[in-house]
Short mmCIF file of C-alpha atoms in Angstrom, two decimals:
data_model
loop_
_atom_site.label_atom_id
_atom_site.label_comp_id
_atom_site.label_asym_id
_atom_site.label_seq_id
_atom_site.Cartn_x
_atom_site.Cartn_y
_atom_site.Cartn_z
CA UNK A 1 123.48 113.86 116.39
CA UNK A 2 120.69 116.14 118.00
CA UNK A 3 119.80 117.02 113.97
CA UNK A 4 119.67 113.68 113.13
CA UNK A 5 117.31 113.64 116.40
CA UNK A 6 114.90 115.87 115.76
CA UNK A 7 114.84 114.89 112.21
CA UNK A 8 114.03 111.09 113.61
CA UNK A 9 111.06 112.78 115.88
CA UNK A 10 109.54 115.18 112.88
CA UNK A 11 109.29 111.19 110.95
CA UNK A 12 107.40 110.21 114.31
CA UNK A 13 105.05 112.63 114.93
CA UNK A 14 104.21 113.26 110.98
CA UNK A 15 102.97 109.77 111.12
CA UNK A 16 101.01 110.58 113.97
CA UNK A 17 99.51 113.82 112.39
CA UNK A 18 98.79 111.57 108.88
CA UNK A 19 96.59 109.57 110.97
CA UNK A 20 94.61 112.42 111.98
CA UNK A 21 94.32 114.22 108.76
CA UNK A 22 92.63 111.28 107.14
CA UNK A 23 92.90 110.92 103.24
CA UNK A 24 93.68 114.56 102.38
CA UNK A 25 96.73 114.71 104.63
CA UNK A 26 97.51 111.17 102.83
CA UNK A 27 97.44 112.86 99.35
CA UNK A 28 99.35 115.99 99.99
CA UNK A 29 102.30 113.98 101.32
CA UNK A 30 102.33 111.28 99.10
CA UNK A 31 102.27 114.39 96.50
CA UNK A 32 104.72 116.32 97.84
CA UNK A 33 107.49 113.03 98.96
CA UNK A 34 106.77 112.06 95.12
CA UNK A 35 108.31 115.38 93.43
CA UNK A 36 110.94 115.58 96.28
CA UNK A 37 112.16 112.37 95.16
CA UNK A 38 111.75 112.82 91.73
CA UNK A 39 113.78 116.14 91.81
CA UNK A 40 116.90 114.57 93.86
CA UNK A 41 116.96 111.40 91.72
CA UNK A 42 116.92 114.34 88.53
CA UNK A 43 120.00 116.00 90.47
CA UNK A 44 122.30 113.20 91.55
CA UNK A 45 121.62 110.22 89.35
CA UNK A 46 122.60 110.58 85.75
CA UNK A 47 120.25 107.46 85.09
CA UNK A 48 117.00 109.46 86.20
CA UNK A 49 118.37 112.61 84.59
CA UNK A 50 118.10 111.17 81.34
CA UNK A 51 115.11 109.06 81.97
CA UNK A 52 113.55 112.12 82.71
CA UNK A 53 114.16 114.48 79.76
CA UNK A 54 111.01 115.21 78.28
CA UNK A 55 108.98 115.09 81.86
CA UNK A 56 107.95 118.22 82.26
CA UNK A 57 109.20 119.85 85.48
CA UNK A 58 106.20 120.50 87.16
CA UNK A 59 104.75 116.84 86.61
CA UNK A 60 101.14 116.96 87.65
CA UNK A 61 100.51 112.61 88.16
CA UNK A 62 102.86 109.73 88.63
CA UNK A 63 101.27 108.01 85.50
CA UNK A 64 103.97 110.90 83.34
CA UNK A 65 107.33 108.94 84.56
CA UNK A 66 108.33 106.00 82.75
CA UNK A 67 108.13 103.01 83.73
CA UNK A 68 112.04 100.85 85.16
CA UNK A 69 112.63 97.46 85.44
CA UNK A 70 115.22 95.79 87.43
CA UNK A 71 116.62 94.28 84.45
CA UNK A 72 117.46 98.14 82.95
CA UNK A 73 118.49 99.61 86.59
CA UNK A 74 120.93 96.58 87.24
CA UNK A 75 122.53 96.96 83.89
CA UNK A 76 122.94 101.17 84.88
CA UNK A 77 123.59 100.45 88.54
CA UNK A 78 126.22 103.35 88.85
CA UNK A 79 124.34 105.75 86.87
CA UNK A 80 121.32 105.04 89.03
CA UNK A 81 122.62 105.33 92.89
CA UNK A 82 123.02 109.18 93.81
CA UNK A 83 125.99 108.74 95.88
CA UNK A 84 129.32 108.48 93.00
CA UNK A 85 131.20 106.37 95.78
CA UNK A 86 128.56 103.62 95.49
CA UNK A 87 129.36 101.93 92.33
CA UNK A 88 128.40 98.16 91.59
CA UNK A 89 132.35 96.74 92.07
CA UNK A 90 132.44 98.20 95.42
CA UNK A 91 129.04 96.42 96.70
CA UNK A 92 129.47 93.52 94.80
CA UNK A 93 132.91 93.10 96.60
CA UNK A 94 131.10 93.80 99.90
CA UNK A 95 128.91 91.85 99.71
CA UNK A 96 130.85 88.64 98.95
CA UNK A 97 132.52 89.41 102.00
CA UNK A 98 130.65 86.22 104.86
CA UNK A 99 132.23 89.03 107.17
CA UNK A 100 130.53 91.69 106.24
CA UNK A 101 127.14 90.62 106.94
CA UNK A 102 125.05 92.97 108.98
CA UNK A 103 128.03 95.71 108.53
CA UNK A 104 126.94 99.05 106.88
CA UNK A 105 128.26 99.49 103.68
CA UNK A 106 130.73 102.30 103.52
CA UNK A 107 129.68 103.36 107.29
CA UNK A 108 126.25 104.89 106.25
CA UNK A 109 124.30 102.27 104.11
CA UNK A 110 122.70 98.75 103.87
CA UNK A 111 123.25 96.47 101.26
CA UNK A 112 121.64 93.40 100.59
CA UNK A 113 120.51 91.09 97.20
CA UNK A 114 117.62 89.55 96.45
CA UNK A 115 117.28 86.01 96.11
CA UNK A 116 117.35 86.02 92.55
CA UNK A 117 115.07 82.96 91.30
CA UNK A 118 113.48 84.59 88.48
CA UNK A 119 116.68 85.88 87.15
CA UNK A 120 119.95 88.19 88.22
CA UNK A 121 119.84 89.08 91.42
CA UNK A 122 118.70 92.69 92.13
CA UNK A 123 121.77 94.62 94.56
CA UNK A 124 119.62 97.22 96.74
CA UNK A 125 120.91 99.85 99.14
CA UNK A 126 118.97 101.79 101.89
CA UNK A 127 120.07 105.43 103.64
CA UNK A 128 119.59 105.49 107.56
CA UNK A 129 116.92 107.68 107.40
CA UNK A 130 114.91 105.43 104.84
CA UNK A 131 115.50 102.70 107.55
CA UNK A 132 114.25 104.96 110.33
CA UNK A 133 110.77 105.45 107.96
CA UNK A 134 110.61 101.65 107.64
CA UNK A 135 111.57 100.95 111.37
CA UNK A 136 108.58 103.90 112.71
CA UNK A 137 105.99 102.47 109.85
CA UNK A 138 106.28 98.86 111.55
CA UNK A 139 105.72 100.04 115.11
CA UNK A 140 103.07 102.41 114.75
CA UNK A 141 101.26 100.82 112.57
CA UNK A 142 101.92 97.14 112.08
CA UNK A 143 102.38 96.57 115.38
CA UNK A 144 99.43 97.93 117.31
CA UNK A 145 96.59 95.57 115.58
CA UNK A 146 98.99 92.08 116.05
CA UNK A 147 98.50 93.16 120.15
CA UNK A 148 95.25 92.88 120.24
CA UNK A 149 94.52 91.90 124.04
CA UNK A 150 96.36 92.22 127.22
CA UNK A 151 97.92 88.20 126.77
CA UNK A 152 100.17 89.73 123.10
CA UNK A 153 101.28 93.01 124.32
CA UNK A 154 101.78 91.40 128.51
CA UNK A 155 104.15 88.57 126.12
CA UNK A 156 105.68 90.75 123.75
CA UNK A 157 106.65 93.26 126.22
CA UNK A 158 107.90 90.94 128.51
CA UNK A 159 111.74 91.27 129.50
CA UNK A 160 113.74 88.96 127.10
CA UNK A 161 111.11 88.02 125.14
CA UNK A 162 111.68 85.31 122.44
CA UNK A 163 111.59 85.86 118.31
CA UNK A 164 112.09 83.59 116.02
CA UNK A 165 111.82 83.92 112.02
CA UNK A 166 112.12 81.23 109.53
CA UNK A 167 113.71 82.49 105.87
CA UNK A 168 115.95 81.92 103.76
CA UNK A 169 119.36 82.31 104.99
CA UNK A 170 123.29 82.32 104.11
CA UNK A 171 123.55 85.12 101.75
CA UNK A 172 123.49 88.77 102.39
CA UNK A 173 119.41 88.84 101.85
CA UNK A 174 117.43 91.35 103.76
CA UNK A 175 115.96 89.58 106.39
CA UNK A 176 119.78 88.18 106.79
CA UNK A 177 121.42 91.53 106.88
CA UNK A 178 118.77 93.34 108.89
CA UNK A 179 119.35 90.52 111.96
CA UNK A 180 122.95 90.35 111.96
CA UNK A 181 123.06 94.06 111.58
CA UNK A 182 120.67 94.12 114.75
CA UNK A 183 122.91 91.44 116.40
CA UNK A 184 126.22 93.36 115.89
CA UNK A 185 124.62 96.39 117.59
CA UNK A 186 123.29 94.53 120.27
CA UNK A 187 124.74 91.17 120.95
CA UNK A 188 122.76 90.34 124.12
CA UNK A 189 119.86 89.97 121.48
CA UNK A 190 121.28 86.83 119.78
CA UNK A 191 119.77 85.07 123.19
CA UNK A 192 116.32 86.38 122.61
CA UNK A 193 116.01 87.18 118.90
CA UNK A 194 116.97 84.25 116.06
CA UNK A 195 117.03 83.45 112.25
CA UNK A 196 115.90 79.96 111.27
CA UNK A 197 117.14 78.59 107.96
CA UNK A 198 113.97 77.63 105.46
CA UNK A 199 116.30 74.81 104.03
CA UNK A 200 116.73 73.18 107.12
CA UNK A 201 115.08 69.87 107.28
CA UNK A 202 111.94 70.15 108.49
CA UNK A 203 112.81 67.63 111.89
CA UNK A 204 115.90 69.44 112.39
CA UNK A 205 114.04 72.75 112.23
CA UNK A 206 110.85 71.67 114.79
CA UNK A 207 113.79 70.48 117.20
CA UNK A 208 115.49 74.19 117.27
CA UNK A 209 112.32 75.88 117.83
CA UNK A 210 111.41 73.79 120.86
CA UNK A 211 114.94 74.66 122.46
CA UNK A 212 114.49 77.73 121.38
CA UNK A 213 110.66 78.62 122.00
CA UNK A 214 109.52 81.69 120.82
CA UNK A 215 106.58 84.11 122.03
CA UNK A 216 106.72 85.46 118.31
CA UNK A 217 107.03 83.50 115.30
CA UNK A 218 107.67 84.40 111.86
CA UNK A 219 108.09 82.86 108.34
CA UNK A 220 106.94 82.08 104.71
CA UNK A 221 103.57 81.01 105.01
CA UNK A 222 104.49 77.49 103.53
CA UNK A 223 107.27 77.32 106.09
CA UNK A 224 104.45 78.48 108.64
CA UNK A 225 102.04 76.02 107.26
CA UNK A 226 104.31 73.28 107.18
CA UNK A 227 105.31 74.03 111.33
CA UNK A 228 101.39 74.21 112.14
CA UNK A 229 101.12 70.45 110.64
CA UNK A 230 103.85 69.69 113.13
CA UNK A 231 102.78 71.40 116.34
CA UNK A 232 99.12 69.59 115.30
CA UNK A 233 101.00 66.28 115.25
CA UNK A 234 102.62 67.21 118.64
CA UNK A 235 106.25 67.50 117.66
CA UNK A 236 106.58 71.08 117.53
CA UNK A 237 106.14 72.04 121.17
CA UNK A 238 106.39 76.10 120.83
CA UNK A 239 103.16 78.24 121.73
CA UNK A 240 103.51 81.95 119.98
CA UNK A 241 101.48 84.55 120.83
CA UNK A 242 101.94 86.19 117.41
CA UNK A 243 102.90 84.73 114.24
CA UNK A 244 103.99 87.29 111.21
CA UNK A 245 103.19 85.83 107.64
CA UNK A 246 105.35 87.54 105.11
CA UNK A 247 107.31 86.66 101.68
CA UNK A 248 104.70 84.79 100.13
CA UNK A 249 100.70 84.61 99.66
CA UNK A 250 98.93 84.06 102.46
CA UNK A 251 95.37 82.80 101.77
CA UNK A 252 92.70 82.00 103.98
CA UNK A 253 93.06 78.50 104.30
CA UNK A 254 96.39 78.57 105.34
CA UNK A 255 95.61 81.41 107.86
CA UNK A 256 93.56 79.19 109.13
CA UNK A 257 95.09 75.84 109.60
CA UNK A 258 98.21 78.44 111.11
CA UNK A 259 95.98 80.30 113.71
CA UNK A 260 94.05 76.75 114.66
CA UNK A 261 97.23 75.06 115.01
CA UNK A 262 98.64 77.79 117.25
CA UNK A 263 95.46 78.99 118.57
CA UNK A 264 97.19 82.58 118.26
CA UNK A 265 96.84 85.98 115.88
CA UNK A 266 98.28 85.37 112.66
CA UNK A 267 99.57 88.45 110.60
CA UNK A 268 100.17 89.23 107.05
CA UNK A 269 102.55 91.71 105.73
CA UNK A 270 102.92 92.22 101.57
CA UNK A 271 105.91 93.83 100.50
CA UNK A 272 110.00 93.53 98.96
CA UNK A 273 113.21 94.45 99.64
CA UNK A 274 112.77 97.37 97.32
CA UNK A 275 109.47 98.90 99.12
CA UNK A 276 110.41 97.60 102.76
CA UNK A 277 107.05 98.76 105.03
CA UNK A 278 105.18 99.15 102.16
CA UNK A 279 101.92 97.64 103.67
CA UNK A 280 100.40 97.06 107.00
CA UNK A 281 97.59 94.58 108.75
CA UNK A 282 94.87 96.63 110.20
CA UNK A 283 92.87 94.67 113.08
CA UNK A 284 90.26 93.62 109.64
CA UNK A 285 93.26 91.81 108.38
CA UNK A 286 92.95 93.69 105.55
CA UNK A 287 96.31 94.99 103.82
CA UNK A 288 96.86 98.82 103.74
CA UNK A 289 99.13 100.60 101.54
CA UNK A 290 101.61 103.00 103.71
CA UNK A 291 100.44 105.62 100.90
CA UNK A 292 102.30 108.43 102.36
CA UNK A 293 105.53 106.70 102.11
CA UNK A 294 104.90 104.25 98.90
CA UNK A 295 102.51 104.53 96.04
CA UNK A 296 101.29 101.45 94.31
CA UNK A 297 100.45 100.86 91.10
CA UNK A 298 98.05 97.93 89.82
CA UNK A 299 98.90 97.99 86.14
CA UNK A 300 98.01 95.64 83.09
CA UNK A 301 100.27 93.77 81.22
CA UNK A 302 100.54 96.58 79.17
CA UNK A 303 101.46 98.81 82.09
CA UNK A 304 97.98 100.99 82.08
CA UNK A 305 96.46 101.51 85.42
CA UNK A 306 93.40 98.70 85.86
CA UNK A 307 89.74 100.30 87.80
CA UNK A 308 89.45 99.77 91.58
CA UNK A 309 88.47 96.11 92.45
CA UNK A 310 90.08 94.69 89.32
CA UNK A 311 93.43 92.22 89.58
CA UNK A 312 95.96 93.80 87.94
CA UNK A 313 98.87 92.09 85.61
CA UNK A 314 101.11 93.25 88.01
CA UNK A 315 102.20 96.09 90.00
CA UNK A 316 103.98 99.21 89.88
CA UNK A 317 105.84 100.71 93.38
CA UNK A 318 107.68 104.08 94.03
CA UNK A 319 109.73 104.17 97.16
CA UNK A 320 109.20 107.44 98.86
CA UNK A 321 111.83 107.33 101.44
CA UNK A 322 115.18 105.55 99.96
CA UNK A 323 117.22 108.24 98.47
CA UNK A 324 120.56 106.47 97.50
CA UNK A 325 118.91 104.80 95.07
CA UNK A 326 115.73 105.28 94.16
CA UNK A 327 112.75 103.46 93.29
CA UNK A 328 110.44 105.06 91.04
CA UNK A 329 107.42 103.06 89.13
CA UNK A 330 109.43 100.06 89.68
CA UNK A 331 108.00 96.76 87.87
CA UNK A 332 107.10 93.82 90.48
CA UNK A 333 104.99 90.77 89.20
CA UNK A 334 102.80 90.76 92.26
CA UNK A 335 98.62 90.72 91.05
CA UNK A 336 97.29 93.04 93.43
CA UNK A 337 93.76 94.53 93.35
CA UNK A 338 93.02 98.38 95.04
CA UNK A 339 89.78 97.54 96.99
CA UNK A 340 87.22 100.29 96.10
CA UNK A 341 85.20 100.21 99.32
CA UNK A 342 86.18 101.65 102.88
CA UNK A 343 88.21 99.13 105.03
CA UNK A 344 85.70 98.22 108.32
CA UNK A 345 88.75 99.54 110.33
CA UNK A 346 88.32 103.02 108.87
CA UNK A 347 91.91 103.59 108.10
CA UNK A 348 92.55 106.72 105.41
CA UNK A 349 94.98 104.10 104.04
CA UNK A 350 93.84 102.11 100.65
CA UNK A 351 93.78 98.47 101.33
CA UNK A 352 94.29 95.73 98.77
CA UNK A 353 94.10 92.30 97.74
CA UNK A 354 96.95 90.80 96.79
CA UNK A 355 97.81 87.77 94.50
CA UNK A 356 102.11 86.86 95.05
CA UNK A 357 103.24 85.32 92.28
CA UNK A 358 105.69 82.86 93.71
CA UNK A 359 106.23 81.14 90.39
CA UNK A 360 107.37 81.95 86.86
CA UNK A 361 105.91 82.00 83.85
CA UNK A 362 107.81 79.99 81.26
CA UNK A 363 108.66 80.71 77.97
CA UNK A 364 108.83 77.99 74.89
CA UNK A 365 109.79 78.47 71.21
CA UNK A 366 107.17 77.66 69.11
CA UNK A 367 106.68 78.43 65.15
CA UNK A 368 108.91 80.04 63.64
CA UNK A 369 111.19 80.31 66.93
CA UNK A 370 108.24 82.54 68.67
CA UNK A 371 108.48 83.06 72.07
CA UNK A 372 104.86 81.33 73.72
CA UNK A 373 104.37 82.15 77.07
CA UNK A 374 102.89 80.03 79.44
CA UNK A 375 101.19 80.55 82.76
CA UNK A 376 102.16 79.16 85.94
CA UNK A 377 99.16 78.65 87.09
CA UNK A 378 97.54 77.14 83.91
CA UNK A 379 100.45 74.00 83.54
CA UNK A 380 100.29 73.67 87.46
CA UNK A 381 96.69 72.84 87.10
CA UNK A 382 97.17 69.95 84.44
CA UNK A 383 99.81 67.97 87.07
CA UNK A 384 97.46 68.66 90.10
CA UNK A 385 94.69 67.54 88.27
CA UNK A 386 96.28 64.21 87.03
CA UNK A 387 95.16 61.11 89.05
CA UNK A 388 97.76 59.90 91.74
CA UNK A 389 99.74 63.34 91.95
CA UNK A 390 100.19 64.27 95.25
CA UNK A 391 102.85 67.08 94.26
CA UNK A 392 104.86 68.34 91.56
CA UNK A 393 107.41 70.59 90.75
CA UNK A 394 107.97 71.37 86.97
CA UNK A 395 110.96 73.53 86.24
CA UNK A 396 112.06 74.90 82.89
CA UNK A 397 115.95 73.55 82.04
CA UNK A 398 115.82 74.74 79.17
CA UNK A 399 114.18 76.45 75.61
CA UNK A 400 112.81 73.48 74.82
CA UNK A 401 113.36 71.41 78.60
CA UNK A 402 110.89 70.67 81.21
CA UNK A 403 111.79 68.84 84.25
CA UNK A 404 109.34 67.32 86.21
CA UNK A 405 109.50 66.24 90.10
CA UNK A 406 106.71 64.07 91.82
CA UNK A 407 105.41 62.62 94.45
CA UNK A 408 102.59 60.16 94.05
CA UNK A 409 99.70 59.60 96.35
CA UNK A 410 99.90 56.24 98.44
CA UNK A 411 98.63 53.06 96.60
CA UNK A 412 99.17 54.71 93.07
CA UNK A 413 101.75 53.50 90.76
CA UNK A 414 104.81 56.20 89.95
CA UNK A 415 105.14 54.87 86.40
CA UNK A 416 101.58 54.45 85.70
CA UNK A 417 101.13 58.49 87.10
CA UNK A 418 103.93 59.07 85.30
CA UNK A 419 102.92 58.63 82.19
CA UNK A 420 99.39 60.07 82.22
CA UNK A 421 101.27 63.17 83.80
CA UNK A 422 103.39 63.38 80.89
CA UNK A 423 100.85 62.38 78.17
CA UNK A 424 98.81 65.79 79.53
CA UNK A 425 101.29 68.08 79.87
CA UNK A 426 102.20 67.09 76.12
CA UNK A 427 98.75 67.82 74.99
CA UNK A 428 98.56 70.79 77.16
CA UNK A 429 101.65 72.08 75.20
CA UNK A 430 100.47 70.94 72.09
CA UNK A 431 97.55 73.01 72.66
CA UNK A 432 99.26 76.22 72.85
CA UNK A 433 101.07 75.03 69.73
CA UNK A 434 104.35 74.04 71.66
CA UNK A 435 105.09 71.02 70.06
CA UNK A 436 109.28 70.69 69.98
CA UNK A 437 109.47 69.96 74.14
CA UNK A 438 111.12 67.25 76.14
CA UNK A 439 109.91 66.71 79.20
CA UNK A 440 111.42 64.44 81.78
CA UNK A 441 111.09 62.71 85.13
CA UNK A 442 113.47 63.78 87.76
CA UNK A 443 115.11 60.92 90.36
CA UNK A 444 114.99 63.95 93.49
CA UNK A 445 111.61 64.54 95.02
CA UNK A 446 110.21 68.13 94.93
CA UNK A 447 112.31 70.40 97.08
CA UNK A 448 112.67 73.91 98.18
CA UNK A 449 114.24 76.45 95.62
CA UNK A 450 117.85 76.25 96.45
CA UNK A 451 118.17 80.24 96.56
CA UNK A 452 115.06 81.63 97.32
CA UNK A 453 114.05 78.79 100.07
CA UNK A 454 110.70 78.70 99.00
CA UNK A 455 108.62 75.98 97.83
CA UNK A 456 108.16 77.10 93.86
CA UNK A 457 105.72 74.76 92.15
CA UNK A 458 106.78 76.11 88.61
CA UNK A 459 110.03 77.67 87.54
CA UNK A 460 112.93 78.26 85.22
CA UNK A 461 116.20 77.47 85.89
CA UNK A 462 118.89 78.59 83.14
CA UNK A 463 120.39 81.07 82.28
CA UNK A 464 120.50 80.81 78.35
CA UNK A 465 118.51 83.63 77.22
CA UNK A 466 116.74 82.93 73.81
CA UNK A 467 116.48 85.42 70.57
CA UNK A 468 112.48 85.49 71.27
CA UNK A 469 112.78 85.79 75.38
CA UNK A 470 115.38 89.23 74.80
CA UNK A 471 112.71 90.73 72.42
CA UNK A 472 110.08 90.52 75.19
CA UNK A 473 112.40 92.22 78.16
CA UNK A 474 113.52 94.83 75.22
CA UNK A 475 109.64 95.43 74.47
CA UNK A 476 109.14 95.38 79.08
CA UNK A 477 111.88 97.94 79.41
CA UNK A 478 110.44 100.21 76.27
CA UNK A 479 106.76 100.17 78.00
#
C-alpha cells in the first residue's frame, strides 16, 4: 500500500514538474512512456511480439510501428492483453453479468464495451494505475480552467454538491462502469452524484433533473443542446454552474445556445474509452493534447501524417498509461487538425481542432459488385437541402437498402417532401454511379441510436458484410 502510495504521488508531482519544463520536458516523456510501452507490450503480449518483428529495437519515431485497428485487436483479443488470465470468455462472461457493473474485473481491472454503432463492439480493460493517470490528468488540468471565478469553485466545492451526466446507459459502457464503480465505493454519493439515461424521453428527463438539480451538468452536446431549448422554454428549472460537453462535436453554435441558455461555463472534452484523458480545455477553450500521456496522430486516409493546420482523414492514438492492454497507433475516425500556432493560454501542450465523426460512411455495390463509398456528410446535405425537411435520418439496411426517417416542416406536405427527397437522393446515387438501391420511407420518426444514444443522422445498421466491404477492412488492417 505505501508503494502503491508513493508511486500515486511520483504520477502527481511529474505532472506538476511537466508543466514547468515546458515542451522539452513534454518530448522526453512522451519519448521515453512510448518505448516503455512498446517494450512491455513486446514482452507480455504475443500479438505485439509479432507485430513487432522487423521494428528495430531501438525505434527512433512512432511513425516505424504499424498501424492496429480494432477490427484486428478484437479478433486477437487474448494474444493482445498482457495479463494470460484475461482472455475474451472470461470478460465477455463478466460483463454480461447486470451484477457486475462497476465491479473490478478479476479484483484489479476495469472492463467496459463500447457502444458499438459502427460495428462489433470494442471490449477494453484499464490497470489501476492507468486509472490513477486518467483520474490526476482531469483534476489538474481539466479542472482548474472550468473554475474560473470564485461562484464555480465556492459551488463545486460546496459540501454535497450535485452532478448530474446525461449518456447512454444500461450496458457496461464507460461512463456506466466508472459511476457505479464510484457508487459501490462510496454509496453516500448516489445522493449527490447521478447518471441520466440519453434515451429517456426528453419530458421525463427535464422532470428528473429538476428533482434532482445539479450544480454540474454533463452530457452529449445534442443531449445538452436539446436541455438548453428546454430550460429557455422554462421547463427545465436546473441552474449549473458548469456544464461538461463530451462524446460528440461540440461546435460553436451549440456552445453557444448551451452557455446562453444556462448563462454558465460550458466545457469541451475530446476523447474515447481507449485514450480516456486524452485532451483537456484550457481557459481559451482550446483542446490540448495530454502529450505526455497520449500521442495523437492526424493521418490521411492512407495513414501518412497530414502538415500542421490541415484536417486529417482521421486519427491515430497511442495510450501511454494502460498496460493490460495496450493501445498503440490505434485507428479512430475522428478528423482532427494539430493547430500550428501557440495556444493564447501558453500551455506546452499542442492543441487541436477537432471534427467527431458521429456518423458512418456507407458503402453501396456498384459495377461490377465494387464497393462505392459514400460520405456522410455529402448524402446528409441532399435531405437537408430538400424543401420541407425539417430532419432526417437515413440508415443503411442493407447492400443495396436505404431507410429513410423524416420529419417535415409545418404546412408542407409529407408525401409531396417525400418524393422530391427520394427523387434526389436517387440522382445523388446515380451520380456516384450507384444505380441498383431501394430506398424507403420509414413509419417511426427519427430517433436516437438505440445503442449508442446519440442522435446519428446517417448510419448502417446490418451486419451482412459484403465481398467488396471485407476487401476494404483487409486493405485498413494491411496499411
Amino acid at each position: 500500500m505505501r508503494g502503491r502510495r508513493l508511486a500515486h504521488l511520483a504520477v502527481v508531482w511529474d505532472m506538476y514538474g511537466t508543466r514547468r519544463e515546458g515542451t522539452g520536458g513534454v518530448a522526453r516523456r512522451q519519448n521515453r512512456r512510448l518505448r516503455d510501452v512498446v517494450a512491455y507490450a513486446r514482452t507480455h503480449s504475443s500479438y505485439y511480439r509479432d507485430l513487432y518483428r522487423e521494428v528495430p529495437q531501438d525505434f527512433s519515431d512512432v511513425e516505424q510501428l504499424p498501424v492496429v485497428t480494432k477490427a484486428d485487436l478484437m479478433d486477437h483479443f487474448d494474444r493482445w492483453v498482457t495479463d494470460p488470465s484475461v482472455t475474451r470468455t472470461r470478460v465477455e462472461t463478466f460483463l454480461a453479468d447486470p451484477a457486475n457493473l462497476g465491479v473490478d474485473f478479476l479484483g484489479r481491472y476495469v472492463a467496459c464495451t463500447t457502444s458499438g454503432a459502427t460495428g462489433v463492439p470494442a471490449i477494453l480493460v484499464h490497470d489501476h494505475r492507468a486509472l490513477f493517470v486518467y483520474n490526476v490528468l482531469g483534476y489538474v488540468r481539466a479542472l482548474p480552467p472550468a473554475l474560473s471565478s470564485t461562484r464555480h469553485i465556492g459551488a463545486v466545492l460546496r459540501p454535497r454538491v450535485r452532478l448530474a451526466a446525461v449518456f447512454v446507459t444500461g450496458g457496461p459502457f464507460l461512463g456506466n462502469t466508472m459511476m457505479a464503480r464510484r457508487l459501490r465505493k462510496l454509496p453516500w454519493r448516489s445522493a449527490t452524484q447521478r447518471l441520466f439515461s440519453a434515451l429517456t424521453p426528453l419530458d421525463e428527463l427535464v422532470d428528473a433533473l429538476n428533482d434532482f438539480d445539479p450544480a454540474v451538468l454533463g452530457g452529449y452536446p445534442s443531449a445538452l443542446d436539446a436541455l438548453a431549448g428546454e430550460r429557455r422554454a422554462g421547463r427545465l428549472r436546473i441552474h449549473p454552474v458548469v456544464v461538461n460537453a463530451a462524446g460528440e462535436t461540440l461546435t460553436p453554435p451549440v456552445r453557444q445556445r448551451i452557455s446562453a441558455a444556462f448563462d454558465c461555463h460550458v466545457t469541451n472534452y475530446y476523447g474515447s474509452s481507449e485514450a480516456i484523458g486524452l485532451t483537456y480545455e484550457c481557459g481559451a477553450q482550446n483542446l490540448h493534447v495530454n502529450s505526455d500521456w497520449h500521442i495523437l496522430e492526424p493521418v490521411d486516409e492512407d495513414n501518412r501524417p497530414v502538415a500542421a493546420g490541415q484536417l486529417s482523414d482521421g486519427v491515430l492514438v497511442t495510450n501511454l498509461a494502460n498496460r493490460i492492454q495496450p493501445i498503440i497507433r490505434y485507428q479512430m475516425g475522428d478528423r482532427v487538425a494539430i493547430q500550428p500556432e501557440s495556444c493564447p493560454c501558453g500551455s506546452a501542450f499542442p492543441w487541436i481542432r477537432v471534427v467527431g465523426r458521429t456518423d458512418d460512411v456507407l458503402t453501396f455495390a456498384g459495377a461490377q459488385g465494387r464497393g462505392i463509398r459514400i460520405l456522410p456528410l455529402a448524402i446528409a446535405s441532399v435531405a437537408e437541402e430538400t424543401p420541407g425537411v425539417a430532419i432526417c435520418q437515413l440508415i443503411q439496411r442493407g447492400p443495396s437498402e436505404l431507410h429513410v426517417r423524416l420529419g417535415v416542416r409545418p404546412g408542407s406536405s409529407e408525401p409531396v417532401v417525400w418524393a422530391e427527397l427520394h427523387r434526389r437522393l436517387q440522382g445523388f446515387l446515380a451520380d456516384h454511379a450507384i444505380m441498383t438501391v431501394r430506398i424507403t420511407k420509414s413509419d417511426d420518426a427519427p430517433a436516437l441510436h438505440p445503442r449508442s444514444g446519440k442522435f446519428r443522422q446517417v448510419y448502417r445498421d446490418f451486419t451482412d458484410v459484403t465481398q467488396h466491404e471485407r476487401e476494404y477492412d483487409s486493405a485498413a488492417r494491411r496499411r
